[in-house]
mmCIF file of N, CA and C in Angstrom:
data_model
loop_
_atom_site.group_PDB
_atom_site.id
_atom_site.type_symbol
_atom_site.label_atom_id
_atom_site.label_comp_id
_atom_site.label_asym_id
_atom_site.label_seq_id
_atom_site.Cartn_x
_atom_site.Cartn_y
_atom_site.Cartn_z
ATOM 1 N N MET A 1 51.135 112.496 -137.764
ATOM 2 C CA MET A 1 50.022 111.797 -137.178
ATOM 3 C C MET A 1 48.995 111.540 -138.287
ATOM 4 N N ILE A 2 48.325 110.423 -138.205
ATOM 5 C CA ILE A 2 47.271 110.059 -139.138
ATOM 6 C C ILE A 2 45.921 110.238 -138.438
ATOM 7 N N LEU A 3 45.003 110.883 -139.126
ATOM 8 C CA LEU A 3 43.652 111.114 -138.602
ATOM 9 C C LEU A 3 42.666 110.327 -139.458
ATOM 10 N N ARG A 4 41.696 109.722 -138.826
ATOM 11 C CA ARG A 4 40.690 108.937 -139.540
ATOM 12 C C ARG A 4 39.339 109.654 -139.435
ATOM 13 N N TYR A 5 38.700 109.845 -140.609
ATOM 14 C CA TYR A 5 37.411 110.527 -140.695
ATOM 15 C C TYR A 5 36.395 109.643 -141.408
ATOM 16 N N LYS A 6 35.143 109.793 -141.005
ATOM 17 C CA LYS A 6 34.026 109.125 -141.675
ATOM 18 C C LYS A 6 33.237 110.194 -142.427
ATOM 19 N N VAL A 7 33.002 109.946 -143.708
ATOM 20 C CA VAL A 7 32.216 110.854 -144.533
ATOM 21 C C VAL A 7 30.921 110.138 -144.888
ATOM 22 N N SER A 8 29.793 110.774 -144.589
ATOM 23 C CA SER A 8 28.491 110.154 -144.847
ATOM 24 C C SER A 8 27.542 111.171 -145.470
ATOM 25 N N LEU A 9 26.509 110.640 -146.115
ATOM 26 C CA LEU A 9 25.481 111.486 -146.720
ATOM 27 C C LEU A 9 24.302 111.578 -145.765
ATOM 28 N N PRO A 10 23.852 112.782 -145.449
ATOM 29 C CA PRO A 10 22.702 112.910 -144.556
ATOM 30 C C PRO A 10 21.470 112.239 -145.175
ATOM 31 N N GLY A 11 20.796 111.443 -144.386
ATOM 32 C CA GLY A 11 19.560 110.826 -144.837
ATOM 33 C C GLY A 11 19.715 109.535 -145.634
ATOM 34 N N ILE A 12 20.941 109.133 -145.954
ATOM 35 C CA ILE A 12 21.147 107.884 -146.684
ATOM 36 C C ILE A 12 21.847 106.906 -145.760
ATOM 37 N N LYS A 13 21.078 105.996 -145.226
ATOM 38 C CA LYS A 13 21.579 105.028 -144.260
ATOM 39 C C LYS A 13 22.535 104.047 -144.938
ATOM 40 N N GLY A 14 23.651 103.793 -144.311
ATOM 41 C CA GLY A 14 24.581 102.787 -144.799
ATOM 42 C C GLY A 14 25.627 103.291 -145.772
ATOM 43 N N PHE A 15 25.505 104.529 -146.273
ATOM 44 C CA PHE A 15 26.549 105.048 -147.164
ATOM 45 C C PHE A 15 27.560 105.827 -146.347
ATOM 46 N N PHE A 16 28.810 105.416 -146.444
ATOM 47 C CA PHE A 16 29.884 106.175 -145.817
ATOM 48 C C PHE A 16 31.206 105.788 -146.457
ATOM 49 N N ARG A 17 32.178 106.642 -146.274
ATOM 50 C CA ARG A 17 33.554 106.391 -146.684
ATOM 51 C C ARG A 17 34.441 106.725 -145.502
ATOM 52 N N ILE A 18 35.515 105.968 -145.352
ATOM 53 C CA ILE A 18 36.503 106.246 -144.310
ATOM 54 C C ILE A 18 37.755 106.787 -144.992
ATOM 55 N N TYR A 19 38.244 107.908 -144.502
ATOM 56 C CA TYR A 19 39.466 108.514 -145.017
ATOM 57 C C TYR A 19 40.508 108.536 -143.915
ATOM 58 N N GLU A 20 41.717 108.124 -144.251
ATOM 59 C CA GLU A 20 42.863 108.266 -143.359
ATOM 60 C C GLU A 20 43.782 109.297 -144.001
ATOM 61 N N VAL A 21 44.022 110.376 -143.267
ATOM 62 C CA VAL A 21 44.791 111.486 -143.811
ATOM 63 C C VAL A 21 45.865 111.914 -142.818
ATOM 64 N N LYS A 22 46.926 112.451 -143.361
ATOM 65 C CA LYS A 22 47.957 113.026 -142.502
ATOM 66 C C LYS A 22 47.407 114.300 -141.882
ATOM 67 N N ASP A 23 47.863 114.601 -140.689
ATOM 68 C CA ASP A 23 47.394 115.827 -140.029
ATOM 69 C C ASP A 23 47.840 117.077 -140.773
ATOM 70 N N SER A 24 48.815 116.954 -141.660
ATOM 71 C CA SER A 24 49.299 118.087 -142.445
ATOM 72 C C SER A 24 48.493 118.302 -143.724
ATOM 73 N N THR A 25 47.478 117.482 -143.969
ATOM 74 C CA THR A 25 46.640 117.608 -145.160
ATOM 75 C C THR A 25 45.765 118.851 -145.057
ATOM 76 N N SER A 26 45.823 119.697 -146.075
ATOM 77 C CA SER A 26 44.989 120.899 -146.071
ATOM 78 C C SER A 26 43.541 120.525 -146.363
ATOM 79 N N LEU A 27 42.638 121.386 -145.931
ATOM 80 C CA LEU A 27 41.230 121.191 -146.247
ATOM 81 C C LEU A 27 41.027 121.192 -147.763
ATOM 82 N N TYR A 28 41.828 121.970 -148.481
ATOM 83 C CA TYR A 28 41.723 122.008 -149.936
ATOM 84 C C TYR A 28 42.061 120.647 -150.548
ATOM 85 N N PHE A 29 43.140 120.031 -150.109
ATOM 86 C CA PHE A 29 43.529 118.727 -150.652
ATOM 87 C C PHE A 29 42.496 117.668 -150.270
ATOM 88 N N PHE A 30 41.969 117.740 -149.062
ATOM 89 C CA PHE A 30 40.922 116.808 -148.634
ATOM 90 C C PHE A 30 39.684 116.985 -149.524
ATOM 91 N N HIS A 31 39.322 118.224 -149.804
ATOM 92 C CA HIS A 31 38.203 118.527 -150.711
ATOM 93 C C HIS A 31 38.452 117.904 -152.088
ATOM 94 N N LYS A 32 39.661 118.066 -152.620
ATOM 95 C CA LYS A 32 39.973 117.518 -153.938
ATOM 96 C C LYS A 32 39.832 116.002 -153.958
ATOM 97 N N GLN A 33 40.259 115.341 -152.880
ATOM 98 C CA GLN A 33 40.165 113.881 -152.819
ATOM 99 C C GLN A 33 38.710 113.429 -152.753
ATOM 100 N N MET A 34 37.912 114.074 -151.909
ATOM 101 C CA MET A 34 36.502 113.704 -151.814
ATOM 102 C C MET A 34 35.772 113.990 -153.131
ATOM 103 N N ARG A 35 36.078 115.113 -153.756
ATOM 104 C CA ARG A 35 35.456 115.462 -155.032
ATOM 105 C C ARG A 35 35.753 114.402 -156.087
ATOM 106 N N ALA A 36 36.996 113.942 -156.142
ATOM 107 C CA ALA A 36 37.372 112.919 -157.121
ATOM 108 C C ALA A 36 36.717 111.576 -156.798
ATOM 109 N N ASP A 37 36.706 111.188 -155.531
ATOM 110 C CA ASP A 37 36.142 109.894 -155.128
ATOM 111 C C ASP A 37 34.638 109.810 -155.351
ATOM 112 N N MET A 38 33.938 110.900 -155.117
ATOM 113 C CA MET A 38 32.475 110.862 -155.139
ATOM 114 C C MET A 38 31.871 111.613 -156.320
ATOM 115 N N ASN A 39 32.716 111.983 -157.275
ATOM 116 C CA ASN A 39 32.252 112.655 -158.498
ATOM 117 C C ASN A 39 31.429 113.909 -158.235
ATOM 118 N N PHE A 40 31.857 114.700 -157.260
ATOM 119 C CA PHE A 40 31.197 115.969 -157.012
ATOM 120 C C PHE A 40 31.534 116.931 -158.153
ATOM 121 N N PRO A 41 30.664 117.886 -158.446
ATOM 122 C CA PRO A 41 30.939 118.839 -159.535
ATOM 123 C C PRO A 41 32.201 119.654 -159.237
ATOM 124 N N GLN A 42 32.937 119.951 -160.305
ATOM 125 C CA GLN A 42 34.193 120.676 -160.137
ATOM 126 C C GLN A 42 34.034 122.184 -160.218
ATOM 127 N N ASP A 43 32.897 122.651 -160.667
ATOM 128 C CA ASP A 43 32.740 124.082 -160.913
ATOM 129 C C ASP A 43 31.908 124.789 -159.847
ATOM 130 N N GLN A 44 31.860 124.231 -158.648
ATOM 131 C CA GLN A 44 31.037 124.802 -157.590
ATOM 132 C C GLN A 44 31.891 125.368 -156.454
ATOM 133 N N THR A 45 31.380 126.399 -155.827
ATOM 134 C CA THR A 45 32.023 126.929 -154.625
ATOM 135 C C THR A 45 31.798 125.940 -153.493
ATOM 136 N N ILE A 46 32.828 125.714 -152.695
ATOM 137 C CA ILE A 46 32.723 124.744 -151.599
ATOM 138 C C ILE A 46 32.925 125.445 -150.258
ATOM 139 N N LEU A 47 32.506 124.751 -149.190
ATOM 140 C CA LEU A 47 32.609 125.304 -147.846
ATOM 141 C C LEU A 47 32.712 124.163 -146.837
ATOM 142 N N PHE A 48 33.644 124.288 -145.918
ATOM 143 C CA PHE A 48 33.705 123.401 -144.753
ATOM 144 C C PHE A 48 33.143 124.195 -143.578
ATOM 145 N N LYS A 49 32.062 123.712 -142.997
ATOM 146 C CA LYS A 49 31.498 124.356 -141.807
ATOM 147 C C LYS A 49 31.785 123.452 -140.619
ATOM 148 N N ALA A 50 32.699 123.872 -139.747
ATOM 149 C CA ALA A 50 32.998 123.111 -138.533
ATOM 150 C C ALA A 50 31.849 123.308 -137.554
ATOM 151 N N VAL A 51 31.394 122.204 -136.965
ATOM 152 C CA VAL A 51 30.272 122.265 -136.030
ATOM 153 C C VAL A 51 30.631 121.581 -134.720
ATOM 154 N N ASP A 52 30.014 122.053 -133.635
ATOM 155 C CA ASP A 52 30.216 121.413 -132.329
ATOM 156 C C ASP A 52 29.303 120.185 -132.238
ATOM 157 N N PRO A 53 29.386 119.413 -131.141
ATOM 158 C CA PRO A 53 28.552 118.203 -131.032
ATOM 159 C C PRO A 53 27.044 118.449 -131.144
ATOM 160 N N ALA A 54 26.596 119.659 -130.845
ATOM 161 C CA ALA A 54 25.178 119.979 -130.969
ATOM 162 C C ALA A 54 24.811 120.444 -132.382
ATOM 163 N N GLY A 55 25.800 120.539 -133.260
ATOM 164 C CA GLY A 55 25.546 120.972 -134.634
ATOM 165 C C GLY A 55 25.645 122.466 -134.854
ATOM 166 N N LYS A 56 26.077 123.195 -133.815
ATOM 167 C CA LYS A 56 26.206 124.657 -133.918
ATOM 168 C C LYS A 56 27.516 125.001 -134.647
ATOM 169 N N PRO A 57 27.460 125.894 -135.643
ATOM 170 C CA PRO A 57 28.681 126.282 -136.366
ATOM 171 C C PRO A 57 29.703 126.951 -135.449
ATOM 172 N N ILE A 58 30.976 126.537 -135.599
ATOM 173 C CA ILE A 58 32.044 127.173 -134.813
ATOM 174 C C ILE A 58 33.117 127.798 -135.694
ATOM 175 N N ALA A 59 33.170 127.418 -136.979
ATOM 176 C CA ALA A 59 34.118 128.023 -137.921
ATOM 177 C C ALA A 59 33.671 127.681 -139.337
ATOM 178 N N ARG A 60 34.057 128.543 -140.273
ATOM 179 C CA ARG A 60 33.769 128.298 -141.687
ATOM 180 C C ARG A 60 35.044 128.498 -142.479
ATOM 181 N N TYR A 61 35.270 127.576 -143.422
ATOM 182 C CA TYR A 61 36.468 127.625 -144.254
ATOM 183 C C TYR A 61 36.070 127.507 -145.711
ATOM 184 N N SER A 62 36.614 128.392 -146.548
ATOM 185 C CA SER A 62 36.343 128.360 -147.976
ATOM 186 C C SER A 62 37.583 128.867 -148.711
ATOM 187 N N VAL A 63 37.434 129.139 -150.009
ATOM 188 C CA VAL A 63 38.566 129.650 -150.778
ATOM 189 C C VAL A 63 38.902 131.085 -150.401
ATOM 190 N N ILE A 64 37.924 131.784 -149.823
ATOM 191 C CA ILE A 64 38.202 133.112 -149.276
ATOM 192 C C ILE A 64 38.147 133.005 -147.753
ATOM 193 N N ASP A 65 38.861 133.868 -147.091
ATOM 194 C CA ASP A 65 38.917 133.813 -145.633
ATOM 195 C C ASP A 65 37.618 134.355 -145.049
ATOM 196 N N LEU A 66 36.896 133.485 -144.358
ATOM 197 C CA LEU A 66 35.640 133.865 -143.716
ATOM 198 C C LEU A 66 35.837 134.126 -142.225
ATOM 199 N N GLY A 67 37.107 134.317 -141.840
ATOM 200 C CA GLY A 67 37.423 134.647 -140.457
ATOM 201 C C GLY A 67 38.270 133.619 -139.738
ATOM 202 N N ALA A 68 38.334 132.393 -140.263
ATOM 203 C CA ALA A 68 39.109 131.337 -139.599
ATOM 204 C C ALA A 68 40.267 130.835 -140.454
ATOM 205 N N GLY A 69 40.415 131.364 -141.660
ATOM 206 C CA GLY A 69 41.473 130.933 -142.569
ATOM 207 C C GLY A 69 40.876 130.371 -143.844
ATOM 208 N N THR A 70 41.744 130.108 -144.819
ATOM 209 C CA THR A 70 41.288 129.567 -146.093
ATOM 210 C C THR A 70 41.567 128.068 -146.161
ATOM 211 N N ILE A 71 40.872 127.387 -147.061
ATOM 212 C CA ILE A 71 41.016 125.932 -147.142
ATOM 213 C C ILE A 71 42.413 125.495 -147.586
ATOM 214 N N ASP A 72 43.144 126.365 -148.260
ATOM 215 C CA ASP A 72 44.498 125.969 -148.650
ATOM 216 C C ASP A 72 45.528 126.255 -147.560
ATOM 217 N N ASP A 73 45.170 127.018 -146.550
ATOM 218 C CA ASP A 73 46.089 127.326 -145.448
ATOM 219 C C ASP A 73 45.811 126.527 -144.177
ATOM 220 N N VAL A 74 44.600 126.031 -144.017
ATOM 221 C CA VAL A 74 44.217 125.329 -142.790
ATOM 222 C C VAL A 74 44.318 123.821 -143.020
ATOM 223 N N THR A 75 44.942 123.126 -142.076
ATOM 224 C CA THR A 75 45.086 121.676 -142.186
ATOM 225 C C THR A 75 44.075 120.970 -141.281
ATOM 226 N N LEU A 76 43.877 119.693 -141.547
ATOM 227 C CA LEU A 76 43.019 118.898 -140.673
ATOM 228 C C LEU A 76 43.625 118.814 -139.275
ATOM 229 N N GLY A 77 44.952 118.816 -139.176
ATOM 230 C CA GLY A 77 45.619 118.829 -137.871
ATOM 231 C C GLY A 77 45.318 120.102 -137.098
ATOM 232 N N ASP A 78 45.303 121.249 -137.804
ATOM 233 C CA ASP A 78 44.939 122.525 -137.163
ATOM 234 C C ASP A 78 43.530 122.443 -136.590
ATOM 235 N N CYS A 79 42.618 121.899 -137.390
ATOM 236 C CA CYS A 79 41.222 121.783 -136.942
ATOM 237 C C CYS A 79 41.112 120.832 -135.755
ATOM 238 N N HIS A 80 41.826 119.710 -135.828
ATOM 239 C CA HIS A 80 41.773 118.727 -134.750
ATOM 240 C C HIS A 80 42.301 119.320 -133.437
ATOM 241 N N LYS A 81 43.393 120.071 -133.521
ATOM 242 C CA LYS A 81 43.945 120.725 -132.324
ATOM 243 C C LYS A 81 42.965 121.736 -131.737
ATOM 244 N N ALA A 82 42.166 122.376 -132.593
ATOM 245 C CA ALA A 82 41.181 123.360 -132.145
ATOM 246 C C ALA A 82 39.849 122.698 -131.775
ATOM 247 N N GLU A 83 39.837 121.363 -131.723
ATOM 248 C CA GLU A 83 38.646 120.574 -131.402
ATOM 249 C C GLU A 83 37.504 120.830 -132.374
ATOM 250 N N GLN A 84 37.884 121.047 -133.630
ATOM 251 C CA GLN A 84 36.915 121.163 -134.721
ATOM 252 C C GLN A 84 36.960 119.841 -135.479
ATOM 253 N N ASP A 85 36.259 118.853 -134.968
ATOM 254 C CA ASP A 85 36.371 117.496 -135.494
ATOM 255 C C ASP A 85 35.170 117.030 -136.299
ATOM 256 N N SER A 86 34.172 117.862 -136.450
ATOM 257 C CA SER A 86 33.012 117.529 -137.273
ATOM 258 C C SER A 86 32.743 118.694 -138.215
ATOM 259 N N PHE A 87 32.422 118.334 -139.458
ATOM 260 C CA PHE A 87 32.168 119.342 -140.479
ATOM 261 C C PHE A 87 30.927 118.977 -141.273
ATOM 262 N N VAL A 88 30.281 120.000 -141.771
ATOM 263 C CA VAL A 88 29.358 119.840 -142.876
ATOM 264 C C VAL A 88 30.144 120.377 -144.064
ATOM 265 N N TYR A 89 30.433 119.505 -145.025
ATOM 266 C CA TYR A 89 31.203 119.888 -146.206
ATOM 267 C C TYR A 89 30.224 120.113 -147.351
ATOM 268 N N PHE A 90 30.057 121.375 -147.732
ATOM 269 C CA PHE A 90 29.184 121.731 -148.841
ATOM 270 C C PHE A 90 29.997 121.661 -150.125
ATOM 271 N N TYR A 91 29.721 120.644 -150.929
ATOM 272 C CA TYR A 91 30.422 120.489 -152.205
ATOM 273 C C TYR A 91 29.718 121.258 -153.322
ATOM 274 N N ASP A 92 28.541 121.786 -153.038
ATOM 275 C CA ASP A 92 27.788 122.608 -153.980
ATOM 276 C C ASP A 92 26.967 123.596 -153.149
ATOM 277 N N THR A 93 27.552 124.758 -152.872
ATOM 278 C CA THR A 93 26.866 125.727 -152.015
ATOM 279 C C THR A 93 25.645 126.332 -152.705
ATOM 280 N N THR A 94 25.674 126.433 -154.025
ATOM 281 C CA THR A 94 24.545 127.004 -154.767
ATOM 282 C C THR A 94 23.280 126.189 -154.550
ATOM 283 N N ASN A 95 23.401 124.876 -154.618
ATOM 284 C CA ASN A 95 22.243 123.988 -154.464
ATOM 285 C C ASN A 95 22.168 123.351 -153.076
ATOM 286 N N VAL A 96 22.988 123.831 -152.142
ATOM 287 C CA VAL A 96 23.022 123.392 -150.743
ATOM 288 C C VAL A 96 23.140 121.863 -150.635
ATOM 289 N N LYS A 97 24.127 121.304 -151.333
ATOM 290 C CA LYS A 97 24.397 119.869 -151.271
ATOM 291 C C LYS A 97 25.626 119.647 -150.395
ATOM 292 N N SER A 98 25.520 118.683 -149.480
ATOM 293 C CA SER A 98 26.596 118.505 -148.512
ATOM 294 C C SER A 98 26.744 117.057 -148.083
ATOM 295 N N VAL A 99 27.874 116.776 -147.443
ATOM 296 C CA VAL A 99 28.110 115.517 -146.751
ATOM 297 C C VAL A 99 28.578 115.852 -145.344
ATOM 298 N N LEU A 100 28.482 114.884 -144.452
ATOM 299 C CA LEU A 100 28.964 115.052 -143.082
ATOM 300 C C LEU A 100 30.344 114.425 -142.968
ATOM 301 N N VAL A 101 31.244 115.128 -142.302
ATOM 302 C CA VAL A 101 32.606 114.648 -142.081
ATOM 303 C C VAL A 101 32.832 114.620 -140.576
ATOM 304 N N ASP A 102 33.064 113.424 -140.039
ATOM 305 C CA ASP A 102 33.237 113.272 -138.593
ATOM 306 C C ASP A 102 34.546 112.570 -138.267
ATOM 307 N N PHE A 103 35.285 113.146 -137.328
ATOM 308 C CA PHE A 103 36.525 112.546 -136.855
ATOM 309 C C PHE A 103 36.209 111.250 -136.115
ATOM 310 N N LEU A 104 36.985 110.205 -136.416
ATOM 311 C CA LEU A 104 36.817 108.934 -135.716
ATOM 312 C C LEU A 104 37.912 108.706 -134.689
ATOM 313 N N GLU A 105 39.184 108.824 -135.141
ATOM 314 C CA GLU A 105 40.285 108.513 -134.230
ATOM 315 C C GLU A 105 41.617 108.903 -134.842
ATOM 316 N N GLU A 106 42.611 108.964 -133.987
ATOM 317 C CA GLU A 106 43.988 109.072 -134.452
ATOM 318 C C GLU A 106 44.433 107.652 -134.760
ATOM 319 N N ALA A 107 45.045 107.476 -135.903
ATOM 320 C CA ALA A 107 45.404 106.129 -136.350
ATOM 321 C C ALA A 107 46.918 105.975 -136.402
ATOM 322 N N GLY A 108 47.352 104.752 -136.543
ATOM 323 C CA GLY A 108 48.775 104.467 -136.721
ATOM 324 C C GLY A 108 49.167 104.705 -138.172
ATOM 325 N N LYS A 109 49.698 103.702 -138.815
ATOM 326 C CA LYS A 109 50.078 103.810 -140.218
ATOM 327 C C LYS A 109 48.836 103.827 -141.093
ATOM 328 N N PRO A 110 48.865 104.626 -142.167
ATOM 329 C CA PRO A 110 47.712 104.632 -143.048
ATOM 330 C C PRO A 110 47.637 103.360 -143.885
ATOM 331 N N ARG A 111 46.417 102.854 -144.076
ATOM 332 C CA ARG A 111 46.221 101.717 -144.974
ATOM 333 C C ARG A 111 46.151 102.242 -146.394
ATOM 334 N N VAL A 112 45.251 103.150 -146.621
ATOM 335 C CA VAL A 112 45.094 103.832 -147.903
ATOM 336 C C VAL A 112 44.695 105.238 -147.528
ATOM 337 N N GLY A 113 45.195 106.194 -148.207
ATOM 338 C CA GLY A 113 44.785 107.544 -147.856
ATOM 339 C C GLY A 113 45.660 108.599 -148.452
ATOM 340 N N ILE A 114 45.457 109.793 -147.995
ATOM 341 C CA ILE A 114 46.162 110.942 -148.533
ATOM 342 C C ILE A 114 47.011 111.565 -147.449
#
C-alpha cells in the first residue's frame, strides 16, 4: 500500500512537501529522505512524536526505544494501522526544530517516492 503524507513547517504559510511512501517504509528511512530533501543537519538526535487530532502526544519514536519501538523497527504502515497519522518530527531535538507530518490518504501507484 502507498501512503501519502504532507510535511510542512509550522508558521511558514505555503511551504509543504508531499511524500508518497510504501507502508513498509521505516520511520528511519523516512527520516533519511526528509533530511536529504530539506538539508536538515546530520549530526542531531531526531524524534517522531505521534499526536492525536488535538495535538496530544500518543507515542514517541527515536533511535532508542521510548516505549513504542525504535525508528528502524517501526514502519509508517504500523503507525497508520495504530491510527498514528500525524507527527511532529524533530530533526534537531537540541534546538527544538521540527516539521509537521500529516497523513493525507492511501494512494494507488506512487508517482515519486520512497
